[in-house]
């Protein structure tokens, strides 16, 4: 990475709800040695964010997701770009392409599998050539799961088959941007399947090792575990394929945990209804009109939110139970995870990898240590390492 670039980090999309929270986090935590800037298309809104975070001298850069030349300009001037501009399937690719060309590390908050697969097929090879790390899903999707499994695997014997089950508990409210991304992804199942197939045709797989990540199954484990069909198990499986520490045969199963059967059935029915409505254009428009991008819960609502993910890992005759936990998952903790990811990419001693990589592969232990210092817990609940 050239050291003559004027910025260490550029935050693109700071005028959105999560972007503004991330700007505030960086203002409090980046430190005086970090050269960073805000980028967006509306100078007045950027100025309002800068005033709100109390950094009157912070540079403001013009960039527009619809203007590739402006994205090339900011990519060449910084070492890391962190972007909250979504839905990424609609607005994200030109910035990924600019970072891949410029050798600039890239981080986003996407939970859209189709976008991640398309970016791999179109830009992974170029990013490997230039040394850029393209790191998707640097928020609640998918850091708690990717790094939580990475942490759990490190406590089990080496060179043995490993299975990890993850169970999410918590509460929180989605933002308008999150809802728009989810509905868009649900409405494009055939396109997502084609993108995944195109990726499998060109992606190298490790010789002599297997790794899989999938939603779990409905079952009772002292409470009810529901299959959770998010992007997270896909991200975990990609980390497992890239890192030999996950063993010769690795399986991750992803669940939502609830106490009562009624709650489980209600969640399942709601998810099914959302998936059906997303396929019907008028219903989809109605859903998207319910909450506008850029909106989100109040500070009081966020203060009452929390998450805990429990991981049950087994391998080599041993079992370990771990937990990753924090506060408001969708916003305050996502801003924290995202901000620390950008700082980690900019300043930490990291593995020599490039191209499209996961948080575990790109940052691993360094990011876990940052998140622990920031108040997100990674702890052992039971097993030989407790």
Coordinates of C-alpha atoms in Angstrom, one line a residue, residues 23-343:
X23 CA -18.6 8.7 11.9
X24 CA -19.4 9.4 15.5
X25 CA -17.5 6.3 16.6
X26 CA -14.5 7.2 14.5
X27 CA -14.5 10.7 15.9
X28 CA -14.3 9.3 19.4
X29 CA -11.9 6.5 18.7
X30 CA -9.7 7.0 15.7
X31 CA -7.1 9.0 17.6
X32 CA -5.0 12.0 16.5
X33 CA -2.7 9.9 14.3
X34 CA -5.5 8.8 12.0
X35 CA -6.0 10.8 8.8
X36 CA -9.6 10.3 7.9
X37 CA -12.4 12.0 5.9
X38 CA -16.1 11.9 5.1
X39 CA -17.2 11.4 1.6
X40 CA -20.6 11.7 -0.1
X41 CA -22.6 13.6 -2.8
X42 CA -24.3 16.2 -0.6
X43 CA -21.9 18.8 0.9
X44 CA -24.6 20.3 3.2
X45 CA -25.4 16.9 4.7
X46 CA -21.8 16.1 5.1
X47 CA -21.2 19.4 6.9
X48 CA -24.1 18.6 9.2
X49 CA -22.5 15.3 10.2
X50 CA -19.2 17.0 10.7
X51 CA -20.7 19.5 13.0
X52 CA -22.6 16.9 14.9
X53 CA -19.5 14.8 15.6
X54 CA -17.6 18.0 16.7
X55 CA -14.7 17.9 14.2
X56 CA -14.9 21.2 12.3
X57 CA -11.6 20.5 10.5
X58 CA -12.4 17.1 9.2
X59 CA -12.0 16.9 5.4
X60 CA -15.1 16.4 3.3
X61 CA -14.8 14.8 -0.1
X62 CA -17.2 14.7 -3.0
X63 CA -18.1 11.2 -4.2
X64 CA -21.3 9.8 -5.8
X65 CA -22.1 6.1 -6.3
X66 CA -23.4 7.0 -9.8
X67 CA -20.1 8.7 -10.8
X68 CA -17.3 6.2 -11.2
X69 CA -14.7 8.9 -11.8
X70 CA -15.4 10.4 -8.3
X71 CA -15.1 7.0 -6.7
X72 CA -11.8 6.4 -8.5
X73 CA -10.7 9.8 -7.1
X74 CA -11.3 8.9 -3.5
X75 CA -10.0 5.3 -3.9
X76 CA -6.6 6.7 -5.1
X77 CA -6.4 9.1 -2.1
X78 CA -6.9 6.7 0.8
X79 CA -5.6 3.4 2.1
X80 CA -9.1 2.2 3.3
X81 CA -12.6 3.0 2.2
X82 CA -15.5 2.0 4.5
X83 CA -18.9 2.3 2.8
X84 CA -22.4 2.2 4.1
X85 CA -24.1 3.1 0.8
X86 CA -26.7 0.4 0.1
X87 CA -28.5 -1.6 -1.0
X88 CA -25.1 -2.7 -2.2
X89 CA -26.6 -4.6 -5.1
X90 CA -27.9 -1.3 -6.5
X91 CA -25.1 1.0 -5.5
X92 CA -22.0 -0.9 -4.4
X93 CA -20.2 -2.3 -7.4
X94 CA -18.5 0.9 -8.8
X95 CA -16.7 1.4 -5.5
X96 CA -15.6 -2.2 -5.2
X97 CA -14.2 -1.9 -8.7
X98 CA -12.4 1.4 -7.9
X99 CA -10.8 -0.1 -4.8
X100 CA -9.7 -3.2 -6.7
X101 CA -8.1 -1.1 -9.4
X102 CA -6.4 1.3 -6.9
X103 CA -5.2 -1.4 -4.4
X104 CA -7.3 0.2 -1.7
X105 CA -8.7 -1.9 1.1
X106 CA -12.5 -1.9 1.2
X107 CA -15.0 -2.7 3.9
X108 CA -18.8 -2.7 3.8
X109 CA -21.9 -3.8 5.8
X110 CA -23.7 -5.9 3.2
X111 CA -25.8 -8.9 4.0
X112 CA -26.6 -9.5 0.4
X113 CA -25.2 -12.9 -0.8
X114 CA -25.8 -12.1 -4.5
X115 CA -23.7 -8.9 -4.3
X116 CA -20.9 -10.7 -2.5
X117 CA -20.8 -13.5 -5.1
X118 CA -21.0 -11.0 -8.1
X119 CA -18.1 -9.0 -6.6
X120 CA -16.0 -12.1 -6.3
X121 CA -16.5 -13.1 -9.9
X122 CA -15.9 -9.6 -11.3
X123 CA -13.3 -8.1 -9.0
X124 CA -11.5 -10.7 -6.8
X125 CA -8.8 -11.4 -9.4
X126 CA -7.9 -7.7 -9.9
X127 CA -7.9 -7.0 -6.2
X128 CA -5.4 -9.9 -5.7
X129 CA -3.1 -8.3 -8.3
X130 CA -3.2 -4.9 -6.7
X131 CA -3.0 -6.1 -3.0
X132 CA -6.5 -4.8 -2.1
X133 CA -8.4 -6.5 0.6
X134 CA -12.1 -6.6 -0.3
X135 CA -13.9 -7.4 3.0
X136 CA -17.7 -7.6 3.0
X137 CA -20.1 -8.0 5.9
X138 CA -18.1 -6.0 8.6
X139 CA -21.1 -5.4 10.9
X140 CA -23.6 -7.5 12.7
X141 CA -23.6 -9.4 9.4
X142 CA -21.2 -11.2 9.9
X143 CA -18.6 -10.3 12.4
X144 CA -20.1 -12.0 15.6
X145 CA -20.5 -15.3 13.7
X146 CA -17.3 -15.2 11.6
X147 CA -15.0 -14.2 14.4
X148 CA -17.0 -16.1 17.0
X149 CA -16.5 -19.4 15.1
X150 CA -12.8 -18.5 14.5
X151 CA -12.4 -17.9 18.3
X152 CA -14.1 -21.2 19.0
X153 CA -12.2 -23.3 16.5
X154 CA -8.9 -22.0 18.1
X155 CA -9.9 -23.6 21.4
X156 CA -10.4 -27.1 19.8
X157 CA -7.7 -29.7 18.8
X158 CA -6.0 -29.2 15.5
X159 CA -6.2 -31.4 12.4
X160 CA -9.5 -33.0 13.4
X161 CA -13.1 -32.7 12.0
X162 CA -14.9 -29.9 13.7
X163 CA -18.6 -29.0 14.0
X164 CA -19.8 -25.7 15.4
X165 CA -23.4 -24.7 16.1
X166 CA -24.2 -21.0 16.6
X167 CA -27.3 -19.7 18.5
X168 CA -28.3 -16.1 18.3
X169 CA -30.5 -14.4 21.0
X170 CA -31.3 -10.8 21.4
X171 CA -33.5 -7.9 20.4
X172 CA -33.2 -4.9 18.1
X173 CA -35.0 -2.9 15.4
X174 CA -34.0 -2.9 11.7
X175 CA -33.2 0.3 9.9
X176 CA -34.8 1.4 6.6
X177 CA -31.6 0.5 4.8
X178 CA -31.5 -3.0 6.3
X179 CA -35.2 -3.6 5.4
X180 CA -34.6 -2.4 1.8
X181 CA -31.5 -4.7 1.5
X182 CA -33.4 -7.7 2.9
X183 CA -36.5 -7.3 0.7
X184 CA -34.3 -6.7 -2.4
X185 CA -32.3 -9.9 -1.6
X186 CA -35.5 -12.0 -1.1
X187 CA -37.0 -10.8 -4.3
X188 CA -34.0 -11.9 -6.3
X189 CA -33.6 -15.6 -5.4
X190 CA -33.1 -16.9 -9.0
X191 CA -30.5 -14.2 -9.7
X192 CA -28.7 -15.0 -6.4
X193 CA -28.6 -18.7 -7.3
X194 CA -27.1 -17.9 -10.7
X195 CA -24.5 -15.7 -9.1
X196 CA -23.6 -18.4 -6.5
X197 CA -23.2 -21.0 -9.3
X198 CA -21.0 -18.6 -11.4
X199 CA -18.8 -18.2 -8.3
X200 CA -18.5 -21.9 -7.7
X201 CA -17.3 -22.4 -11.3
X202 CA -14.2 -20.2 -10.8
X203 CA -13.5 -20.3 -7.1
X204 CA -10.6 -22.5 -5.9
X205 CA -11.4 -25.0 -3.2
X206 CA -8.9 -26.4 -0.8
X207 CA -7.4 -29.8 -1.7
X208 CA -8.1 -32.5 0.8
X209 CA -10.4 -30.4 3.0
X210 CA -14.1 -29.8 3.1
X211 CA -16.1 -26.9 4.8
X212 CA -19.8 -26.2 4.8
X213 CA -22.0 -23.5 6.4
X214 CA -25.8 -23.8 6.5
X215 CA -28.9 -22.8 8.4
X216 CA -29.6 -25.2 11.3
X217 CA -32.7 -27.2 11.8
X218 CA -35.8 -26.7 14.0
X219 CA -35.1 -28.5 17.3
X220 CA -35.4 -28.2 21.0
X221 CA -32.1 -27.5 22.9
X222 CA -33.5 -26.2 26.3
X223 CA -35.2 -23.6 24.1
X224 CA -36.2 -23.6 20.5
X225 CA -33.6 -23.3 17.8
X226 CA -34.8 -22.1 14.4
X227 CA -32.8 -22.3 11.1
X228 CA -31.4 -18.8 10.3
X229 CA -31.0 -18.4 6.6
X230 CA -28.7 -15.4 6.5
X231 CA -25.4 -14.7 4.8
X232 CA -23.5 -15.6 7.9
X233 CA -23.0 -19.3 7.5
X234 CA -21.7 -18.7 3.9
X235 CA -19.1 -16.2 5.3
X236 CA -18.1 -18.7 8.0
X237 CA -17.7 -21.5 5.5
X238 CA -15.4 -19.3 3.3
X239 CA -13.2 -18.6 6.3
X240 CA -13.0 -22.3 7.0
X241 CA -12.0 -23.1 3.4
X242 CA -9.3 -20.5 3.5
X243 CA -7.8 -21.4 6.9
X244 CA -6.3 -24.8 7.6
X245 CA -6.9 -24.4 11.4
X246 CA -10.6 -25.3 10.8
X247 CA -9.5 -28.9 10.1
X248 CA -10.0 -31.4 7.3
X249 CA -13.9 -31.5 7.6
X250 CA -15.7 -28.5 9.1
X251 CA -19.4 -27.8 9.4
X252 CA -21.2 -24.7 10.8
X253 CA -24.9 -24.6 11.5
X254 CA -26.7 -21.3 12.1
X255 CA -29.7 -20.8 14.4
X256 CA -32.0 -18.2 16.1
X257 CA -32.8 -19.2 19.7
X258 CA -36.1 -18.5 21.4
X259 CA -37.5 -19.7 24.7
X260 CA -41.1 -20.6 23.6
X261 CA -42.6 -22.6 20.7
X262 CA -45.1 -19.8 20.1
X263 CA -42.3 -17.3 19.6
X264 CA -40.5 -19.7 17.3
X265 CA -43.6 -20.3 15.2
X266 CA -44.3 -16.5 15.0
X267 CA -40.8 -15.7 13.8
X268 CA -41.0 -18.5 11.2
X269 CA -44.4 -17.3 9.9
X270 CA -43.2 -13.7 9.7
X271 CA -40.1 -14.6 7.8
X272 CA -42.1 -16.7 5.4
X273 CA -44.6 -13.9 4.8
X274 CA -41.8 -11.5 4.2
X275 CA -40.3 -13.8 1.6
X276 CA -43.6 -14.3 -0.2
X277 CA -44.5 -10.6 -0.2
X278 CA -41.0 -9.7 -1.6
X279 CA -41.9 -11.7 -4.7
X280 CA -45.0 -9.6 -5.5
X281 CA -44.1 -6.1 -7.0
X282 CA -47.0 -4.1 -5.4
X283 CA -46.5 -5.8 -2.1
X284 CA -42.7 -5.2 -2.3
X285 CA -43.2 -1.5 -3.0
X286 CA -45.6 -1.3 0.0
X287 CA -43.0 -3.0 2.2
X288 CA -40.2 -0.7 1.1
X289 CA -42.4 2.3 1.6
X290 CA -43.0 1.4 5.2
X291 CA -39.5 2.5 6.3
X292 CA -37.3 4.8 4.4
X293 CA -33.5 4.3 4.1
X294 CA -31.6 6.5 6.5
X295 CA -34.1 6.0 9.3
X296 CA -33.6 3.9 12.5
X297 CA -34.4 3.4 16.1
X298 CA -34.1 6.2 18.8
X299 CA -31.1 6.3 21.2
X300 CA -33.5 5.0 23.9
X301 CA -34.6 2.0 21.8
X302 CA -31.0 1.2 20.9
X303 CA -29.9 1.4 24.6
X304 CA -32.4 -1.3 25.4
X305 CA -31.2 -3.7 22.7
X306 CA -28.6 -6.4 23.0
X307 CA -27.3 -9.6 21.4
X308 CA -25.7 -12.8 22.5
X309 CA -24.4 -15.6 20.2
X310 CA -23.5 -18.9 21.8
X311 CA -21.2 -21.3 19.9
X312 CA -21.1 -25.1 20.7
X313 CA -18.0 -26.5 19.2
X314 CA -16.9 -30.1 19.0
X315 CA -13.9 -31.8 17.6
X316 CA -11.3 -34.4 18.5
X317 CA -13.4 -35.7 21.4
X318 CA -13.5 -32.3 23.0
X319 CA -16.3 -29.8 23.4
X320 CA -16.1 -26.0 24.0
X321 CA -18.9 -23.5 24.5
X322 CA -18.2 -19.8 23.8
X323 CA -20.1 -16.6 23.6
X324 CA -19.9 -13.3 21.7
X325 CA -22.1 -10.6 23.2
X326 CA -22.7 -6.9 23.0
X327 CA -25.3 -4.1 23.0
X328 CA -27.6 -2.8 20.2
X329 CA -26.7 -5.2 17.3
X330 CA -28.0 -3.3 14.3
X331 CA -26.6 0.1 15.0
X332 CA -24.4 1.0 18.0
X333 CA -22.4 -2.3 17.9
X334 CA -22.5 -2.4 14.1
X335 CA -20.9 1.1 14.0
X336 CA -18.3 -0.1 16.5
X337 CA -17.5 -3.3 14.5
X338 CA -17.4 -1.3 11.3
X339 CA -15.2 1.5 12.6
X340 CA -12.8 -1.0 14.2
X341 CA -12.6 -3.0 11.0
X342 CA -11.6 0.2 9.1
X343 CA -9.0 1.0 11.8

